[in-house]
Short mmCIF file of C-alpha atoms in Angstrom, two decimals:
data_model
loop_
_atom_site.label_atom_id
_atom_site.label_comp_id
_atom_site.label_asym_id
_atom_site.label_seq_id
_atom_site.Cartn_x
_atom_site.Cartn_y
_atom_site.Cartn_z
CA UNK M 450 91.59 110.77 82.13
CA UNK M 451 93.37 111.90 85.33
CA UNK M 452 93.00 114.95 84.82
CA UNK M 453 89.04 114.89 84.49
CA UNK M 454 88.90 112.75 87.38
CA UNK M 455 91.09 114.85 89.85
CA UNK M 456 88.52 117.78 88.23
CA UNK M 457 85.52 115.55 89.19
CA UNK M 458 86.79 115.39 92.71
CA UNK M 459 87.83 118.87 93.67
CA UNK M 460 84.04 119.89 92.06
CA UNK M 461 82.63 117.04 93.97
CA UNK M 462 84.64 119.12 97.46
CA UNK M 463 83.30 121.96 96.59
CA UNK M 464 79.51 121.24 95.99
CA UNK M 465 79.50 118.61 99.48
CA UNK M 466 80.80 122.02 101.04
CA UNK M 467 77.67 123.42 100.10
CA UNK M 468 75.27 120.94 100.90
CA UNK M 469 76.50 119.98 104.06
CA UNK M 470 75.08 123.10 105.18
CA UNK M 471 71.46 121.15 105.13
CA UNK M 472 72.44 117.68 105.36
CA UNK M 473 73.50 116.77 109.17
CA UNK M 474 74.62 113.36 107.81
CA UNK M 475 76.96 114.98 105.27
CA UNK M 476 78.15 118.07 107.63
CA UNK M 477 79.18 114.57 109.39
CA UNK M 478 81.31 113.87 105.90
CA UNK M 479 82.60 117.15 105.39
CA UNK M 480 83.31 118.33 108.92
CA UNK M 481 84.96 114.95 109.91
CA UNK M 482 87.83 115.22 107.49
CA UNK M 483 88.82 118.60 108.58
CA UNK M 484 90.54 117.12 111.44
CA UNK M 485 92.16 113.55 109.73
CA UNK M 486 95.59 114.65 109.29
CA UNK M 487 95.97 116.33 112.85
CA UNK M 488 94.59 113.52 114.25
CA UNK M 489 97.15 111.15 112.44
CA UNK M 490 99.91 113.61 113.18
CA UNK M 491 99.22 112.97 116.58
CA UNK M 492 98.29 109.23 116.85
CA UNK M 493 101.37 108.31 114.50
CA UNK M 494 104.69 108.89 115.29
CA UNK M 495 107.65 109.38 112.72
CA UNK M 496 108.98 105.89 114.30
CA UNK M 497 106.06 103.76 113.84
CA UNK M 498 105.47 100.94 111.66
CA UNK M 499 102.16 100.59 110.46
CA UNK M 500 99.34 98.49 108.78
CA UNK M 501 96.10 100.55 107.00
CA UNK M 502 92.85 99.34 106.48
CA UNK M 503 90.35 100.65 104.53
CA UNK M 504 86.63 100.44 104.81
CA UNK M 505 83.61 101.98 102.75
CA UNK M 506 81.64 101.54 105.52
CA UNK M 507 80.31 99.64 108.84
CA UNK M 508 79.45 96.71 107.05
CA UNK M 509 82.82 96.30 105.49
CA UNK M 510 84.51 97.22 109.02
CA UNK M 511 82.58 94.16 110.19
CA UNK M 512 83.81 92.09 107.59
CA UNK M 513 87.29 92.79 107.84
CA UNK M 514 87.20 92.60 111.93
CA UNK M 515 88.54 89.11 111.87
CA UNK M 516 91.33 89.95 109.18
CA UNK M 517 92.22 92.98 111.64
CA UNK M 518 92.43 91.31 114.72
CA UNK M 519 94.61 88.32 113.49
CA UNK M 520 97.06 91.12 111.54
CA UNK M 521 97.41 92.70 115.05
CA UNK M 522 98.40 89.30 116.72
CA UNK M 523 100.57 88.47 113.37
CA UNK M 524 102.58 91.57 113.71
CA UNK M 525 102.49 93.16 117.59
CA UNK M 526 104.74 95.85 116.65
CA UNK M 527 102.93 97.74 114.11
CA UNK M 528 99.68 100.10 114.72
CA UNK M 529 96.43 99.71 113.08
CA UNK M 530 95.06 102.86 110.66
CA UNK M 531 91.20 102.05 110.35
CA UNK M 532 89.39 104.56 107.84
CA UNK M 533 86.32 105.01 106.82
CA UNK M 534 84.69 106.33 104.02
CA UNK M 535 80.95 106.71 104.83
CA UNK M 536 79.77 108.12 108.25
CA UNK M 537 77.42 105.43 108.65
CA UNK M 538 80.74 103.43 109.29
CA UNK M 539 83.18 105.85 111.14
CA UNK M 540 80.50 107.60 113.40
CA UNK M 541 79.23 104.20 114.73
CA UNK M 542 83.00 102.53 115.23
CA UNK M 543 85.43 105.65 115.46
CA UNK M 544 86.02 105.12 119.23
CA UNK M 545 86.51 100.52 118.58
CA UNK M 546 89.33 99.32 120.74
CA UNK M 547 91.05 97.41 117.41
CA UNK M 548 92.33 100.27 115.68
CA UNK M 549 95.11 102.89 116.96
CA UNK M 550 94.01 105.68 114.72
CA UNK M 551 90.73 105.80 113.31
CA UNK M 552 89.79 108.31 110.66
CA UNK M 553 87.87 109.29 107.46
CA UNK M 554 89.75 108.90 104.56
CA UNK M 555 90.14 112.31 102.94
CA UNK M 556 88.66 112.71 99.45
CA UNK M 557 90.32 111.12 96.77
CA UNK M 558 92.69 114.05 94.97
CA UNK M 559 96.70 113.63 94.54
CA UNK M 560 97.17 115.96 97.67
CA UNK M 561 95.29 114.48 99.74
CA UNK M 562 96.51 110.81 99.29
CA UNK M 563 100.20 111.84 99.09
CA UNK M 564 99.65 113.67 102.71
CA UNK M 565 97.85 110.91 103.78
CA UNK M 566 100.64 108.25 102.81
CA UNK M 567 103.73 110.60 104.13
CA UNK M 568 101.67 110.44 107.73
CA UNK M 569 100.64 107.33 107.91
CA UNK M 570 103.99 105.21 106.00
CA UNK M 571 101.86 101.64 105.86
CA UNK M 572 103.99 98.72 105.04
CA UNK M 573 100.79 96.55 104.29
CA UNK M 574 97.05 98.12 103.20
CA UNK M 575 94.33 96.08 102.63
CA UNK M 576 91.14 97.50 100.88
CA UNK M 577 88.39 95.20 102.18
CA UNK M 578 85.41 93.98 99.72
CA UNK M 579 85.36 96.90 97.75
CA UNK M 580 86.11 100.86 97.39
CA UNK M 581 88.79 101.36 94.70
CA UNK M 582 90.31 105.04 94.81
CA UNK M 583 92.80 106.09 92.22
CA UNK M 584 95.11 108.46 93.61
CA UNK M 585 95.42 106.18 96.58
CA UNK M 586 96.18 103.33 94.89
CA UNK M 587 98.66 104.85 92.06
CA UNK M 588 100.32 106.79 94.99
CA UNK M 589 100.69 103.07 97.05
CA UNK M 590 101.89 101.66 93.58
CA UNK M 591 104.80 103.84 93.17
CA UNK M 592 105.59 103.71 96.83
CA UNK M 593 105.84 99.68 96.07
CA UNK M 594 103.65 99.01 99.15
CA UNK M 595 101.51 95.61 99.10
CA UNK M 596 97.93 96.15 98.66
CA UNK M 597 95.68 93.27 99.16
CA UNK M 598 91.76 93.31 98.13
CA UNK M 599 89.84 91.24 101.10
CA UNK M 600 86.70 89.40 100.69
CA UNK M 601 86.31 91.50 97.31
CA UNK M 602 83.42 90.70 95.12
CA UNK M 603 83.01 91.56 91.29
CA UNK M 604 80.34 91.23 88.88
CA UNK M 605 80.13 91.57 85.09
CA UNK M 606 77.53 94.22 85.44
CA UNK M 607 80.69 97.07 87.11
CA UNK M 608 82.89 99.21 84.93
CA UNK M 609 85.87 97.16 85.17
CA UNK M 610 84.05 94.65 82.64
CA UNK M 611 83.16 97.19 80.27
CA UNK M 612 84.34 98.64 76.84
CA UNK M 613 84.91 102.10 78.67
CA UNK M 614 86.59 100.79 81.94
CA UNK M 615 89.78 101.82 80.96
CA UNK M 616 90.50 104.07 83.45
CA UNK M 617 88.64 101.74 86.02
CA UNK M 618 90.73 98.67 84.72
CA UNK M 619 94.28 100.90 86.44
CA UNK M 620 92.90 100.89 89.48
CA UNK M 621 93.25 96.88 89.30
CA UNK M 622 96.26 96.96 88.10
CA UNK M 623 97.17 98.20 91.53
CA UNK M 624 96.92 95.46 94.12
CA UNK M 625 99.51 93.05 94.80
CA UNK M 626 96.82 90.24 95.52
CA UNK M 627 93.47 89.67 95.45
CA UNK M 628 91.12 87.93 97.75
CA UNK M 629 87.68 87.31 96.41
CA UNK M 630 84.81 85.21 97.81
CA UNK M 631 83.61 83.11 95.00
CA UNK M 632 84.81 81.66 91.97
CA UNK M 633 82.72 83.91 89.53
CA UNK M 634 84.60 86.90 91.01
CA UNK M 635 87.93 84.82 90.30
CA UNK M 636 86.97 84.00 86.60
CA UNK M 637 86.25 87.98 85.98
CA UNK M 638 89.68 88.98 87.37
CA UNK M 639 91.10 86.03 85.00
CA UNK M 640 89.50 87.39 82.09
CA UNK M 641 90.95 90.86 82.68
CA UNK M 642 94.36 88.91 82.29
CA UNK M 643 94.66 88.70 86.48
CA UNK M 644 96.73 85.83 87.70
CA UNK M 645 97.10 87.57 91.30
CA UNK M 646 93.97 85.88 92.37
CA UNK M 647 92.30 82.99 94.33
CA UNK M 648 88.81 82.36 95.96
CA UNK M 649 89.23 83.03 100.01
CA UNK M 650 85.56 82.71 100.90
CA UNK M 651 84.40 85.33 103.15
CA UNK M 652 85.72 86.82 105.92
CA UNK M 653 81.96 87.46 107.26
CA UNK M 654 81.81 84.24 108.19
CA UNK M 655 84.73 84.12 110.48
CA UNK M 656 83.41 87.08 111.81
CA UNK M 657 79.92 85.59 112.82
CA UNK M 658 81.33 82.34 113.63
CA UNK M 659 82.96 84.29 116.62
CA UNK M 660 80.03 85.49 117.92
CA UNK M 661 79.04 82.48 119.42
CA UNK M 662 81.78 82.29 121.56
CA UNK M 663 81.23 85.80 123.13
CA UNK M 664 78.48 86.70 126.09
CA UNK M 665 75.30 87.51 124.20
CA UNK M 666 72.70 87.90 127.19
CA UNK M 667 71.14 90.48 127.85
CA UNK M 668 69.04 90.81 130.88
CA UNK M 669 66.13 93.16 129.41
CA UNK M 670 65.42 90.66 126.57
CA UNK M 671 65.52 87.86 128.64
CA UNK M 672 63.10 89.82 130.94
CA UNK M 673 60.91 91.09 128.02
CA UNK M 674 60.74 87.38 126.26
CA UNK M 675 60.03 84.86 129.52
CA UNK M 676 59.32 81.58 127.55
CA UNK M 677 57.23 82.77 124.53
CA UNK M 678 57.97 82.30 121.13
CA UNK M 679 59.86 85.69 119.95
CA UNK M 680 60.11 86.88 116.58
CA UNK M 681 63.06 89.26 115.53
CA UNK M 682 63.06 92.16 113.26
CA UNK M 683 66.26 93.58 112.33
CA UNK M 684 67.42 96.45 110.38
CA UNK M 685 63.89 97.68 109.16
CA UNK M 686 63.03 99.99 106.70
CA UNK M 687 59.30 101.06 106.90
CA UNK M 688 57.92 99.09 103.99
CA UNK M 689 59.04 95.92 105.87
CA UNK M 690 57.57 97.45 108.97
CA UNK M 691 54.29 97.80 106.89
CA UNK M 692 53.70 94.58 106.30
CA UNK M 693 54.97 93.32 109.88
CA UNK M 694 52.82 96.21 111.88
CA UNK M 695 50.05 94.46 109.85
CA UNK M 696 51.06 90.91 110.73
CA UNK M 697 51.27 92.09 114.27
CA UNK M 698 48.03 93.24 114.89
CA UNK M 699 46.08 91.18 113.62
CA UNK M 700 47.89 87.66 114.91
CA UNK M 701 46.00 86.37 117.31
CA UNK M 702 48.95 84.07 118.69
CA UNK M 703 50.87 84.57 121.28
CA UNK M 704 54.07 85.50 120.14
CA UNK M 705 56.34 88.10 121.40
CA UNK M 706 58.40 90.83 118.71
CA UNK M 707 61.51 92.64 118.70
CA UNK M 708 61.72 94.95 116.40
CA UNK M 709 65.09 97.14 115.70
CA UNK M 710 64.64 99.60 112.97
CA UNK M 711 67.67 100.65 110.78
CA UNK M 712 66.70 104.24 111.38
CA UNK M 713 66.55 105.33 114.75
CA UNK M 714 65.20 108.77 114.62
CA UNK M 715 63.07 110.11 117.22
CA UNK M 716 60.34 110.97 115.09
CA UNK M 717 59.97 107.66 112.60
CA UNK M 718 60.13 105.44 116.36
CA UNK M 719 57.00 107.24 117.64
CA UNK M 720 55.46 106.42 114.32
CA UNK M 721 56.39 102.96 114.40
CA UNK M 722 55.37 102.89 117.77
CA UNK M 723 51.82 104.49 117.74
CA UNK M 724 51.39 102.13 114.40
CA UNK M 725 51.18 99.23 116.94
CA UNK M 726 47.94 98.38 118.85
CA UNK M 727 49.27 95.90 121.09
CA UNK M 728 50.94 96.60 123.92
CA UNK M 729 54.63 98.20 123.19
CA UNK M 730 57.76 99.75 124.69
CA UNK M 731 60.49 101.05 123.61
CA UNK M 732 64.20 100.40 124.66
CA UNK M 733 64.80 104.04 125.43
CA UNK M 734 61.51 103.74 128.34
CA UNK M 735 62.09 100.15 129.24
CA UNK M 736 63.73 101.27 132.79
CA UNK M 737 61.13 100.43 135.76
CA UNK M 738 58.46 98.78 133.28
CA UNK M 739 57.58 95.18 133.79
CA UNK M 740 58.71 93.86 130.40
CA UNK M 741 57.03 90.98 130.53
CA UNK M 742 53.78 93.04 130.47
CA UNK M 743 54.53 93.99 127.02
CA UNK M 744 54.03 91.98 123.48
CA UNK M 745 56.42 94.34 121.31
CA UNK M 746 59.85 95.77 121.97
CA UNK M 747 61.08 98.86 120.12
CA UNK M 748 65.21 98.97 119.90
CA UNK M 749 65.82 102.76 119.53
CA UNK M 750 69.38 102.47 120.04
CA UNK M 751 72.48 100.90 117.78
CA UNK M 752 75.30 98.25 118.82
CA UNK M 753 72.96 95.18 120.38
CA UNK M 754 71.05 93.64 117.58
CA UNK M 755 73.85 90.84 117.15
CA UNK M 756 72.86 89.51 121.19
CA UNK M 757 69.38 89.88 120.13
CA UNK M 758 69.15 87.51 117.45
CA UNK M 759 70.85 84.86 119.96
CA UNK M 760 67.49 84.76 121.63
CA UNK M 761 65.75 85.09 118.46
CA UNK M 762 63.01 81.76 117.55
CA UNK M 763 62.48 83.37 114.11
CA UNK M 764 64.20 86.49 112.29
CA UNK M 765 63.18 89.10 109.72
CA UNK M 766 66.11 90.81 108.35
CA UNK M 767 64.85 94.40 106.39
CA UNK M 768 66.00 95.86 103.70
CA UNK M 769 64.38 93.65 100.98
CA UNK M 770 62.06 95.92 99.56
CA UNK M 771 64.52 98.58 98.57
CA UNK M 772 67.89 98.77 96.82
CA UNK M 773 70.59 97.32 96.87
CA UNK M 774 68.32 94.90 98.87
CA UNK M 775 68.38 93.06 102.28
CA UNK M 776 70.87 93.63 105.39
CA UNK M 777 73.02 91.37 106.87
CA UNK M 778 71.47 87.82 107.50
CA UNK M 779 74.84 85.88 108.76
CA UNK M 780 74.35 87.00 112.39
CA UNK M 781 70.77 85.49 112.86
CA UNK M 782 72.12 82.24 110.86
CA UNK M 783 74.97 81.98 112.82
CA UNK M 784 72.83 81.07 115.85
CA UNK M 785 70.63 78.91 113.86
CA UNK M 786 67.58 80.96 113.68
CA UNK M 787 65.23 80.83 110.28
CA UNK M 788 64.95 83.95 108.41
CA UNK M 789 62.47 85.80 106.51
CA UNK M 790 63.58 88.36 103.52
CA UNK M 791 61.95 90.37 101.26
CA UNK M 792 62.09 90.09 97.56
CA UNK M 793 65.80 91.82 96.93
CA UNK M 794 68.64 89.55 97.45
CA UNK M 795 70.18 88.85 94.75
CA UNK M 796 73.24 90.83 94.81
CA UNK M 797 73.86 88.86 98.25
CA UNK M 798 75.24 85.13 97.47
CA UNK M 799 74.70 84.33 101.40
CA UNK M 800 71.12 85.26 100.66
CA UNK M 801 70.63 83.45 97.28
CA UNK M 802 72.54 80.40 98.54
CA UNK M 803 70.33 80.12 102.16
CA UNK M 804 66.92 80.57 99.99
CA UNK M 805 68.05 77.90 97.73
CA UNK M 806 68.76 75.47 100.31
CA UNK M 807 65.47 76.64 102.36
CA UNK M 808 67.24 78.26 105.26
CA UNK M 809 65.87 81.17 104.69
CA UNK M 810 62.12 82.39 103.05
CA UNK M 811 62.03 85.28 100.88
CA UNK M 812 58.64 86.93 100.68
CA UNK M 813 56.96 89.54 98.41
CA UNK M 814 53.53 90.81 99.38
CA UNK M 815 51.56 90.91 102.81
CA UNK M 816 50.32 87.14 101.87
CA UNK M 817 53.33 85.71 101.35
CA UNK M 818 54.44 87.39 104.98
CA UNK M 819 51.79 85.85 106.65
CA UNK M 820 52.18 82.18 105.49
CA UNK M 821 55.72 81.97 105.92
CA UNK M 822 55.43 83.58 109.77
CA UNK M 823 52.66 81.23 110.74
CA UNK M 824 54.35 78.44 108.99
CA UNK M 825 57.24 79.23 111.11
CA UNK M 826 55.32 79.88 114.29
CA UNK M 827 52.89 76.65 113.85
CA UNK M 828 55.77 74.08 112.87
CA UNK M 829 58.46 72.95 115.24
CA UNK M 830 60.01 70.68 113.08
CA UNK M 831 60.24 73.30 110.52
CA UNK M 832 61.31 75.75 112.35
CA UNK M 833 64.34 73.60 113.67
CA UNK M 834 65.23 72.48 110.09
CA UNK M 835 65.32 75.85 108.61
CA UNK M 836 67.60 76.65 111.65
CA UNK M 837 69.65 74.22 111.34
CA UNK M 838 70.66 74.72 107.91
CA UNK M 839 71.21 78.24 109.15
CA UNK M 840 73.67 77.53 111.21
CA UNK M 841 75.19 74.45 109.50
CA UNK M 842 76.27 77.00 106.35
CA UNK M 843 77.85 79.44 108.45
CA UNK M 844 79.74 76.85 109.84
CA UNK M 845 80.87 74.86 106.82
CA UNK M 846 82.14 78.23 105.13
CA UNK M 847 84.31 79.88 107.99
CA UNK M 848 87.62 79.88 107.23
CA UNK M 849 88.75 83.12 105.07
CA UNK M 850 90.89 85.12 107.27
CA UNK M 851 93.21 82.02 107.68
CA UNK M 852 93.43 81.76 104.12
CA UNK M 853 94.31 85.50 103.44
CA UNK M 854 96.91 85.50 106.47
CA UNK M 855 98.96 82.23 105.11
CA UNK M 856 99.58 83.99 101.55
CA UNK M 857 100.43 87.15 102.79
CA UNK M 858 102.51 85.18 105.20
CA UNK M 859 104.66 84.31 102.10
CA UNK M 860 104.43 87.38 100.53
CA UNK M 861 105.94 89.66 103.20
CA UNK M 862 108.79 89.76 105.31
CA UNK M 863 108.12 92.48 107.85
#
């Protein structure tokens, strides 16, 4: 089975070669691991201890953040390896401050992960939620270096679970411990024989707990929102923008909107934008306009949407009406702001869990949209509530990254 695979991968080199040559975002892919091993030569020196962490993309970089920064006050002498898998992850954090060599992680063939290992020699490596690479992992097996799974997540639907996941089932066999975030995950590891398991919670929440003790103002928003009601839009994909362009124009109330886009190309932000009939600017343009003139607020740029929602009354969060299904709804709920989703959430327990306890609205059609904004907009009381349970579930699951660090505590002795 080996063999196929490492077959599978040096075809799947060869034809990304080839279509890199019209995708920008996968020239990104391709291009960017021409240069990982000089760039570790470089960064890592024969006399260096080191820790790796692996993440599929920016999402799972922001989930393992508060594992990685505790690690680095845990153990001082040793330097961070950060990769990345996706360019949607490496291109938007490659130059962070909490990692002292940042790279892609080269495909997954024998070569490759033997190289890899002889430059980077990591005492600890921690794959965090998911991502599970074979070579990598048999190579860190018969090196006998810990490898820890972090906020991981398993369902009975994956391969693992199956009649033919054989050759997925090694890759488990791999890890030293893992670290999932509910008990459902624990019960499928247990019934694959795993005793190398217990239910840390995840680290998102530690992650989004900390938020609120960094400086989240910004100036322009303040400017832009005075004391009007403001509604949020975050990462939105254009059939949420459908439906909110809609709700937009024809409110009569005087609300204010921010909307930040997931995709920030030139050409879908003027179409947003000239969708609009009321008055609008975009972030790009906001320098010498009176943004208090305007009702709606374009974010053409990436890295700010987490201050946003801190001034955020109510939030949209996109990415319901496709697959897998909505973004990341922790940030607005950390500062106690309502949300509104569309219909796909399921694969997302902080989404199921906040809809069940009325936190959050999921919605489905243009109607639905509607009543749940001016529900929001119309009701204090409601608006507070909703908030508050927000918040208060963020809160009451925190905790992870302490419980990961205290059993690797007793696992290692570095």
């Amino acid at each position: 089975m080996f063999f196929l695979y490492n077959l599978l991968v040096a075809l799947a080199g060869f034809v990304l070669e080839i279509v890199a040559v019209f995708s920008p975002k996968m020239k990104l892919f391709v291009h960017g691991r021409r240069t990982v091993f000089a760039t570790l030569e470089k960064k890592i020196g024969r006399e260096d201890q080191t820790i790796w962490f692996h993440a599929a993309s920016l999402g799972e970089y922001e989930q393992g953040l508060p594992v990685i920064e505790k690690i680095k006050v845990q153990y001082p002498k040793h330097k961070i390896v950060l990769s990345f898998f996706s360019p949607s992850g490496y291109e938007v954090r490659k130059n962070n401050t909490v990692a002292d060599a940042t790279v892609y992680l080269p495909l997954d063939s024998e070569q490759n992960a033997k190289r890899f290992l002889d430059l980077t020699r990591p005492e600890l490596v921690f794959f965090i939620k998911y991502e599970y690479w074979p070579n990598y992992l048999l190579e860190l097996k018969n090196r006998k270096i810990p490898t820890y799974l972090i906020s991981g997540i398993f369902r009975k639907d994956q391969a693992f679970f199956k009649w033919y996941g054989g050759f997925y089932r090694q890759a488990l066999d791999t890890f030293d411990y893992f670290f999932v975030q509910n008990q459902s995950s624990k019960d499928l590891l247990v019934s694959l024989g795993k005793t190398n398991v217990s239910v840390s919670g995840d680290t998102r929440f530690d992650r989004v707990t900390a938020i609120l003790e960094q400086d989240n103002y910004l100036d322009f928003i303040a400017e832009f929102k005075q004391n009007n009601l403001t509604i949020v839009v975050g990462s939105s994909w254009p059939k949420d923008e459908n439906l909110l362009v809609d709700y937009i124009n024809k409110s009569k109330r005087h609300v204010k909107f921010i909307i930040a886009p997931h995709n920030i190309k030139k050409e879908q932000i003027l179409e947003l934008q000239s969708s609009i009939s009321k008055k609008t600017v975009l972030f790009s343009e906001k320098e010498g306009e009176d943004l208090s003139d305007y009702d709606v607020l374009i974010v053409d740029t990436i890295g700010i949407l987490t201050k946003i929602y801190s001034e955020a009354d109510i939030a949209y969060v996109g990415g319901g009406f496709g697959n897998p299904g909505v973004h990341n709804l922790l940030e607005p709920a950390t500062f106690g702001v309502p949300i509104v989703i569309g219909p796909n959430y399921s694969h997302f327990a902080e989404a199921t869990a906040l809809v069940n306890m009325q936190g959050c609205v999921s919605i489905s059609n243009q109607a639905t949209l509607n009543e749940a904004f001016d529900n929001l907009i119309q009701n204090d009381d409601i608006r507070y509530e909703k908030g508050h349970i927000c918040s208060t579930f963020v809160r009451m699951n925190k905790g992870a990254t302490d419980v990961i660090l205290k059993q690797i505590a007793h696992a290692d002795d570095l």
